[in-house]
Short mmCIF file of C-alpha atoms in Angstrom, two decimals:
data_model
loop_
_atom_site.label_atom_id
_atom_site.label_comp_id
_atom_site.label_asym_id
_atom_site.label_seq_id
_atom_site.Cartn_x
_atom_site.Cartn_y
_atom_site.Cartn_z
CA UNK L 1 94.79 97.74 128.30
CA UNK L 2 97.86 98.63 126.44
CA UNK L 3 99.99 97.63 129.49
CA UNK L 4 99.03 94.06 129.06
CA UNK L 5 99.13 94.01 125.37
CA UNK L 6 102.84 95.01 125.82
CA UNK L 7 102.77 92.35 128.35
CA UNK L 8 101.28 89.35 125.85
CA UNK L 9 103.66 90.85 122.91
CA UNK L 10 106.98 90.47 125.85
CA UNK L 11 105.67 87.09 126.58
CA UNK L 12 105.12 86.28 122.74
CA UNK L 13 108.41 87.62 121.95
CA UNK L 14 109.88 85.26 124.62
CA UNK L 15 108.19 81.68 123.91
CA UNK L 16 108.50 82.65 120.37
CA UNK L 17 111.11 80.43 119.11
CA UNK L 18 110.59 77.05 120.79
CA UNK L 19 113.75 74.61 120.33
CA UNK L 20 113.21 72.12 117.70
CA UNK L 21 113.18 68.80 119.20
CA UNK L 22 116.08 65.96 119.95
CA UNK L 23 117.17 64.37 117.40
CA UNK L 24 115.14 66.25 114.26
CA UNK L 25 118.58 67.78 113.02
CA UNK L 26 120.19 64.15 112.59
CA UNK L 27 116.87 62.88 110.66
CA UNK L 28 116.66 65.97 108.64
CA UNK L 29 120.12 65.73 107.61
CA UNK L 30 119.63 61.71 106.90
CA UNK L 31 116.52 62.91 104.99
CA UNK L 32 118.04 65.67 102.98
CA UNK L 33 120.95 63.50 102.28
CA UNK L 34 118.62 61.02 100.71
CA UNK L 35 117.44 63.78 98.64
CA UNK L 36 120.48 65.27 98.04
CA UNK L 37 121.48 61.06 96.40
CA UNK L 38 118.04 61.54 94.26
CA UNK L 39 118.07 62.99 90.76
CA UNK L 40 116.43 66.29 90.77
CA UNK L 41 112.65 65.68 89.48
CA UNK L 42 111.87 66.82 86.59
CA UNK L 43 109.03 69.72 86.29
CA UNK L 44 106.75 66.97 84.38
CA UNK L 45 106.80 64.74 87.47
CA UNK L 46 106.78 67.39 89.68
CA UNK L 47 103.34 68.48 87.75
CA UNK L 48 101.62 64.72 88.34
CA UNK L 49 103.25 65.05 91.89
CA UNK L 50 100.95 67.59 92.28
CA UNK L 51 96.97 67.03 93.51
CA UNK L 52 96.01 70.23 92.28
CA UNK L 53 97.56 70.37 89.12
CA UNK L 54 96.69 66.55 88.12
CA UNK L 55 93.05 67.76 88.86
CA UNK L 56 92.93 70.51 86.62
CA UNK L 57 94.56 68.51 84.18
CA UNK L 58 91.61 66.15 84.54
CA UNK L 59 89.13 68.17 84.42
CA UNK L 60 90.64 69.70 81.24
CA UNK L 61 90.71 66.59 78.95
CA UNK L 62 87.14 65.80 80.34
CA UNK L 63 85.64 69.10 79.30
CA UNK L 64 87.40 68.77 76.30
CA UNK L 65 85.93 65.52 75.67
CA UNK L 66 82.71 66.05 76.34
CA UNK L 67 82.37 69.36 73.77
CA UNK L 68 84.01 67.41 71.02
CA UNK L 69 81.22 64.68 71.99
CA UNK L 70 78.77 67.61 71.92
CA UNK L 71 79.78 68.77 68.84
CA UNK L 72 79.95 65.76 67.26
CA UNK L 73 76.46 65.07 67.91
CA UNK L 74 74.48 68.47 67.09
CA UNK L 75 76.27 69.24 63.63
CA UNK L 76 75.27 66.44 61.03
CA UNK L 77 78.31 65.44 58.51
CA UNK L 78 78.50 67.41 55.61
CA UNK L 79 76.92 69.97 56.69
CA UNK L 80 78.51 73.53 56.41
CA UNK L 81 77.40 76.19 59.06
CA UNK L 82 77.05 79.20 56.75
CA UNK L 83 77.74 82.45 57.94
CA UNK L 84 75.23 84.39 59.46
CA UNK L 85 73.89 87.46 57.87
CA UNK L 86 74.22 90.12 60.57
CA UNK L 87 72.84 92.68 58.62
CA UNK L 88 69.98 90.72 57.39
CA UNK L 89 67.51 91.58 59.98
CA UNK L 90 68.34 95.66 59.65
CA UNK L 91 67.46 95.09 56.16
CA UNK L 92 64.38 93.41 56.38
CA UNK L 93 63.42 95.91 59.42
CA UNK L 94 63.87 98.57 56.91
CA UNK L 95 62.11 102.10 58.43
CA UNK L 96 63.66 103.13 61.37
CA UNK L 97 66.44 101.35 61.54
CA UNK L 98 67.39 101.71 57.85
CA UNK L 99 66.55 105.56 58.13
CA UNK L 100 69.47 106.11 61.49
CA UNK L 101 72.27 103.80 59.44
CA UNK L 102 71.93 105.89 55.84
CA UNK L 103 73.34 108.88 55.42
CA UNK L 104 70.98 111.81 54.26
CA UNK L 105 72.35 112.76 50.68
CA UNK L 106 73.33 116.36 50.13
CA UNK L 107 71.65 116.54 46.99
CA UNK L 108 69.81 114.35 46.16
CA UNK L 109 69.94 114.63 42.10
CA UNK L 110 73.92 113.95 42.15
CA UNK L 111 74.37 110.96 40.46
CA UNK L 112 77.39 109.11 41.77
CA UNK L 113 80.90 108.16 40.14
CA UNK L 114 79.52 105.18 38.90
CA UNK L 115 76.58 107.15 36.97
CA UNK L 116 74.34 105.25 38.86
CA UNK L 117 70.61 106.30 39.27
CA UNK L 118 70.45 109.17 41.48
CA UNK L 119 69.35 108.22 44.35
CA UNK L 120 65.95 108.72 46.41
CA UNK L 121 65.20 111.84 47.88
CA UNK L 122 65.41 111.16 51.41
CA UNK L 123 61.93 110.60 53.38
CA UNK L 124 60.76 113.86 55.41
CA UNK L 125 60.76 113.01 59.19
CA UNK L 126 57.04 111.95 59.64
CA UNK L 127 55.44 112.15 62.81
CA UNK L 128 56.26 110.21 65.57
CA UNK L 129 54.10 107.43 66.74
CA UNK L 130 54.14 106.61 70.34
CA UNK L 131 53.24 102.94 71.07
CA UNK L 132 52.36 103.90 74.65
CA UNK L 133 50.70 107.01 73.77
CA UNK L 134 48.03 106.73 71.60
CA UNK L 135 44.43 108.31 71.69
CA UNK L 136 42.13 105.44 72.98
CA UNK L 137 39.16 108.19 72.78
CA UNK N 1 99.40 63.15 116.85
CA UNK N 2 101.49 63.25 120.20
CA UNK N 3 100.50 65.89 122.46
CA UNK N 4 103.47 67.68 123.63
CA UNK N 5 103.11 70.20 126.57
CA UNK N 6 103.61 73.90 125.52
CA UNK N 7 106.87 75.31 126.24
CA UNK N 8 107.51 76.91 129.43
CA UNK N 9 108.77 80.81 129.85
CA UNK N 10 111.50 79.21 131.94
CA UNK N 11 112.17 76.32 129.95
CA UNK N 12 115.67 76.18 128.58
CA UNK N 13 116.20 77.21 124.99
CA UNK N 14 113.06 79.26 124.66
CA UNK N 15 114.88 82.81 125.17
CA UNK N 16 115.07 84.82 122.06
CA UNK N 17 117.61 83.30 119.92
CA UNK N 18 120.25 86.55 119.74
CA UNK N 19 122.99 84.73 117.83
CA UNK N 20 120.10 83.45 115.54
CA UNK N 21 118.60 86.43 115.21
CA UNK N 22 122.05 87.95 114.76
CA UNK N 23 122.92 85.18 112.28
CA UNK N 24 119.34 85.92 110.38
CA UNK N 25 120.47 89.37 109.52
CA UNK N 26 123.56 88.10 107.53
CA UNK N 27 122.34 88.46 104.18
CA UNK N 28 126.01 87.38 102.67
CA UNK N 29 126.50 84.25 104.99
CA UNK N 30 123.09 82.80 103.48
CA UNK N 31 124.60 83.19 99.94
CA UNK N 32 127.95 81.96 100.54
CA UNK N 33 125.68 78.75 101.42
CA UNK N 34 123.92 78.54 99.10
CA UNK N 35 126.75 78.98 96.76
CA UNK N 36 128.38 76.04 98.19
CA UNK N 37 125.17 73.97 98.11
CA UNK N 38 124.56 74.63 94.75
CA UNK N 39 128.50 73.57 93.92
CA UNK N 40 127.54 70.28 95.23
CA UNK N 41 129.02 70.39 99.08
CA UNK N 42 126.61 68.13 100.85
CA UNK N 43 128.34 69.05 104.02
CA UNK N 44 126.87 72.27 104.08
CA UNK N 45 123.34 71.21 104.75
CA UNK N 46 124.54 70.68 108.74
CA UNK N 47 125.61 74.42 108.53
CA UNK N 48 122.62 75.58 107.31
CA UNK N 49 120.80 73.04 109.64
CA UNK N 50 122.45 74.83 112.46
CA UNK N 51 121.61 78.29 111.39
CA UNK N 52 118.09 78.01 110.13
CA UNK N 53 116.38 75.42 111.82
CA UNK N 54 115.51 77.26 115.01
CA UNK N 55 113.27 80.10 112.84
CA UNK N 56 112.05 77.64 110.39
CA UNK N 57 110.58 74.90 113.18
CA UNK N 58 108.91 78.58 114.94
CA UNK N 59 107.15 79.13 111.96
CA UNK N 60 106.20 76.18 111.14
CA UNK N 61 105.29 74.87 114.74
CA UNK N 62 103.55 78.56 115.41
CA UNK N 63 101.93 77.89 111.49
CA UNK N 64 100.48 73.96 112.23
CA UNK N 65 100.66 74.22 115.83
CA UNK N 66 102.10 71.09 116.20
CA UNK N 67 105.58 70.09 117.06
CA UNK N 68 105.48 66.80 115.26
CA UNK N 69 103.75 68.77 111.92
CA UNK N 70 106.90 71.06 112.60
CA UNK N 71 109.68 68.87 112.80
CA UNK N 72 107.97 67.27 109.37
CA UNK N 73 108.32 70.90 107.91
CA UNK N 74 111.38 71.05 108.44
CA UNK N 75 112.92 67.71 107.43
CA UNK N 76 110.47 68.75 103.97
CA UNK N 77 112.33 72.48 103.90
CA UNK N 78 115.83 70.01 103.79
CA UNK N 79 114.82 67.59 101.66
CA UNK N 80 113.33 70.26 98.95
CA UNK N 81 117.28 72.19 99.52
CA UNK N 82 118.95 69.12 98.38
CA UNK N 83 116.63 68.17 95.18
CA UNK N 84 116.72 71.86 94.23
CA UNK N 85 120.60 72.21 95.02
CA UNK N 86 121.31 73.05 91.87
CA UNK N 87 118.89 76.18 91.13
CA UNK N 88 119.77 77.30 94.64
CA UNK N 89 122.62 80.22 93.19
CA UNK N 90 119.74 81.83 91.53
CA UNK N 91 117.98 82.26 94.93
CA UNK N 92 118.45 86.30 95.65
CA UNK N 93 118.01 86.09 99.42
CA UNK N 94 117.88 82.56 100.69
CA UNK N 95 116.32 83.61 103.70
CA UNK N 96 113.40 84.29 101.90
CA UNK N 97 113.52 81.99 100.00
CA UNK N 98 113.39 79.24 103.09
CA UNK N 99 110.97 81.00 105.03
CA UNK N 100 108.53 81.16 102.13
CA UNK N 101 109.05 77.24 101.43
CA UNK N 102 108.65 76.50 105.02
CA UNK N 103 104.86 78.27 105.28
CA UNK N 104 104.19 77.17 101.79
CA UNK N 105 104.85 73.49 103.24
CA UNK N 106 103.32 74.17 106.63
CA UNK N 107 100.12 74.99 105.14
CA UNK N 108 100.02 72.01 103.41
CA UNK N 109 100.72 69.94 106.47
CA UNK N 110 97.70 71.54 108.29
CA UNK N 111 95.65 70.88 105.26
CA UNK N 112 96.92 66.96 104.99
CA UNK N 113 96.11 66.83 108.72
CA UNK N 114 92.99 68.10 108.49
CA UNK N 115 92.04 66.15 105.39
CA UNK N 116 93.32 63.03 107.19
CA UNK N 117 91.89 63.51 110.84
CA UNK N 118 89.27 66.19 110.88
CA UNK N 119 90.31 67.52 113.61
CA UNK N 120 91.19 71.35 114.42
CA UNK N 121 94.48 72.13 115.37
CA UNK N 122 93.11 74.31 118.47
CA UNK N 123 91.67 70.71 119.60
CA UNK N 124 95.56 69.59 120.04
CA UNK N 125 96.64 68.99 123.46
CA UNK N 126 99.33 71.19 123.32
CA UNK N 127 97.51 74.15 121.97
CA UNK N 128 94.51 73.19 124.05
CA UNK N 129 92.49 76.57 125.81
CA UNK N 130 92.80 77.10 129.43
CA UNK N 131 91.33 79.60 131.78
CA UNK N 132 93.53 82.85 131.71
CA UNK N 133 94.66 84.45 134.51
CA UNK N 134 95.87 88.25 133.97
CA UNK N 135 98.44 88.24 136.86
CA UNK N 136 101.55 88.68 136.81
CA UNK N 137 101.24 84.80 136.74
CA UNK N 138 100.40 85.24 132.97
CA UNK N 139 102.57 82.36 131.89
CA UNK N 140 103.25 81.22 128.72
CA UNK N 141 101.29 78.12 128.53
CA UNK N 142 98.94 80.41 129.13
CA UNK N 143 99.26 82.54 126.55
CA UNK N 144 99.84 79.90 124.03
CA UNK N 145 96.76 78.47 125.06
CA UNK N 146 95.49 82.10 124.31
CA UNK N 147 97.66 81.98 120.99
CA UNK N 148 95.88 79.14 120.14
CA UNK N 149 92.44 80.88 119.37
CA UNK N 150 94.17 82.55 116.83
CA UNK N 151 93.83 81.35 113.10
CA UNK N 152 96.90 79.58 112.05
CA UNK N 153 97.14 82.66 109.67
CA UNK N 154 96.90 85.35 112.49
CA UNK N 155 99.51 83.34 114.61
CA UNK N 156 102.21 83.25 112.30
CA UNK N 157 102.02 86.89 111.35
CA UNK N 158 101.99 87.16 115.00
CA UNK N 159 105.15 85.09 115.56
CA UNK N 160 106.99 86.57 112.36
CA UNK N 161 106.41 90.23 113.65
CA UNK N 162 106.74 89.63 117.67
CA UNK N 163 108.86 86.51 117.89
CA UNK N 164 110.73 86.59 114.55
CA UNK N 165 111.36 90.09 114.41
CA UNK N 166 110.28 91.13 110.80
CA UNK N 167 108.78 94.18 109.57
CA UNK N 168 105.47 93.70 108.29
CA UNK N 169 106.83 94.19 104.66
CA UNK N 170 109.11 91.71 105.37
CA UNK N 171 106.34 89.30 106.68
CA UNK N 172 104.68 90.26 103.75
CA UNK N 173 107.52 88.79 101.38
CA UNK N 174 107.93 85.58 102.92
CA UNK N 175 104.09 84.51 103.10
CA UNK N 176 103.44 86.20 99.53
CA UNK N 177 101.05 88.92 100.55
CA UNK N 178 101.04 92.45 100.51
CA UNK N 179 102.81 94.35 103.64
CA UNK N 180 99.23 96.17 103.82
CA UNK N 181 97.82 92.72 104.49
CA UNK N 182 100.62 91.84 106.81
CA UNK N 183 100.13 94.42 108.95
CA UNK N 184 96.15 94.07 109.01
CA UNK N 185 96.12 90.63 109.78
CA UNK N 186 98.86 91.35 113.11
CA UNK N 187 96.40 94.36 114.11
CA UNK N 188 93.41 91.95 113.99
CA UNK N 189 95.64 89.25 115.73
CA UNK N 190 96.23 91.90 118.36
CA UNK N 191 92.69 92.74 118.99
CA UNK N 192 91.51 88.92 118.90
CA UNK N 193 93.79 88.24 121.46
CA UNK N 194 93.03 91.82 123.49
CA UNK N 195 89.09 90.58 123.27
CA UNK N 196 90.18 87.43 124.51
CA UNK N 197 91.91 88.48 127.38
CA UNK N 198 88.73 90.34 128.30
CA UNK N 199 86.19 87.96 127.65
CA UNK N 200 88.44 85.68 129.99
CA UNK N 201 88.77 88.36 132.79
#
């Protein structure tokens, strides 16, 4: 098996660099002197020369155009988009969610620097309810 | 697309290029031209023709597998020299540099044909599968018709490594992938063509 691999790669090596045809050095150095007479092209043109690149430019501006359209049309005029209150929903969930953000106080009769009221003793750890486990007895 | 007939073992001109080859491994000569390109000496193109045409028509004519996509290539490699003549002295090794723009441009001109006939390359008369004989007959229309199962990928790494001479890092650099890759695409070239030796048998 490996004898006629080394075989194919021999032959490979042998046919590998076919002679370019009659005649292709005289057109290619007609063409290239044509070239060579042409001002260089400038990237800009070289960018619309290119299929690729004039596509993505295409689709850009049309994506573009169509959210501006979409914005335009779900946000009535003179209307400001106010900020949304993130912690809003924490606050109204109070309980649980209130009880892991606050910090326990130390002691709870310390009035702060501003001579505040002092403030609530914090709630005892009740009992756990499990949703999932109650007594259906 | 003209079918041309594959080249013959015994045909003239298709022994391994040694003063090419030699030629190729002139790092300095390559600059000195491009020097002189980029200084605006038009008559150096014919020089360059002569000492880079040979390896850039192999790639691209092992790349599209056709000789008249090839000689396209190459005319394109020129005509891309002369535009760009005057970025050409920042070019650190212009034989890089040309083999990379000639399977940049080959792989376009397989996609153009492609696009514009529909037709795969393997279909081409000149690339077109025969029975294989293992014999010592094993010529080498027969194994481009064998080469010619390859992917257009797996047969230029092929002719790069075998017919070019490159290390697979150096493969790597001119088509822009990793030598890892290089070598893994060769070693599955190999084996596609061992299988198809044996599936012919």
């Amino acid at each position: 098996m490996s004898e006629r691999l080394e075989v194919i790669r021999r032959i490979v090596r042998a046919i590998g660099e076919p002679d370019p045809p009659p005649g292709l050095r005289e057109r290619t150095l007609a063409r290239a002197a044509a070239g060579w007479a042409r001002p260089a092209p400038d990237p800009w043109r070289r960018v619309w020369g290119s299929g690729p690149l004039r596509l993505a430019w295409a689709v850009a501006v049309a994506v573009l155009a169509v959210a501006n359209v979409a914005v335009r049309t779900t946000l009535k005029p003179g209307v400001r988009v106010a900020a949304r209150p993130t912690l809003a929903p924490a606050a109204r969930g109070g309980g649980e969610l209130q009880a892991i953000v606050a910090l326990p106080r130390i002691r709870a009769e310390y009035l702060g620097t501003d001579g505040g009221p002092p403030a609530p003793a914090p709630k005892a750890p009740g009992p756990r309810k499990h949703h999932g486990s109650e007594d259906k007895s | 697309m003209e079918a041309v007939a594959p080249p013959m073992a015994d045909a003239p001109g298709l022994a391994p290029a040694a003063s090419a080859a030699g030629a190729w491994s002139e790092p300095s000569r390559w600059l000195e031209l491009f020097r002189e390109l980029a200084a605006g000496r038009q008559d150096v193109l014919a020089d360059l023709y002569d000492l880079a045409s040979r390896r850039l028509y192999g790639v691209a004519y092992w790349r599209t597998g056709s000789r008249d996509l090839a000689a396209d290539v190459v005319q394109e490699v020129f005509v891309r020299v002369a535009e760009r003549r005057e970025r050409l002295c920042s070019v650190r090794d212009p034989r890089w540099w040309l083999l990379s723009v000639t399977h940049r441009l080959a792989v376009d001109a397989v996609r153009r044909a492609s696009r514009r006939e529909a037709e795969p390359i393997e279909d081409h008369g000149e690339l077109a599968a025969e029975p294989v004989d293992h014999g010592a007959a094993l010529d080498a229309r027969r194994v481009w018709a064998l080469v010619a199962r390859l992917s257009a990928k797996q047969r230029e790494v092929v002719y790069l490594h075998d017919a070019a001479g490159l290390s697979h890092a150096e493969v790597g650099r001119c088509l822009g992938i990793p030598a890892f890759t290089a070598a893994s695409r060769y070693r599955l070239a190999i084996s596609a063509l061992r299988e198809l030796l044996g599936s012919k048998r």
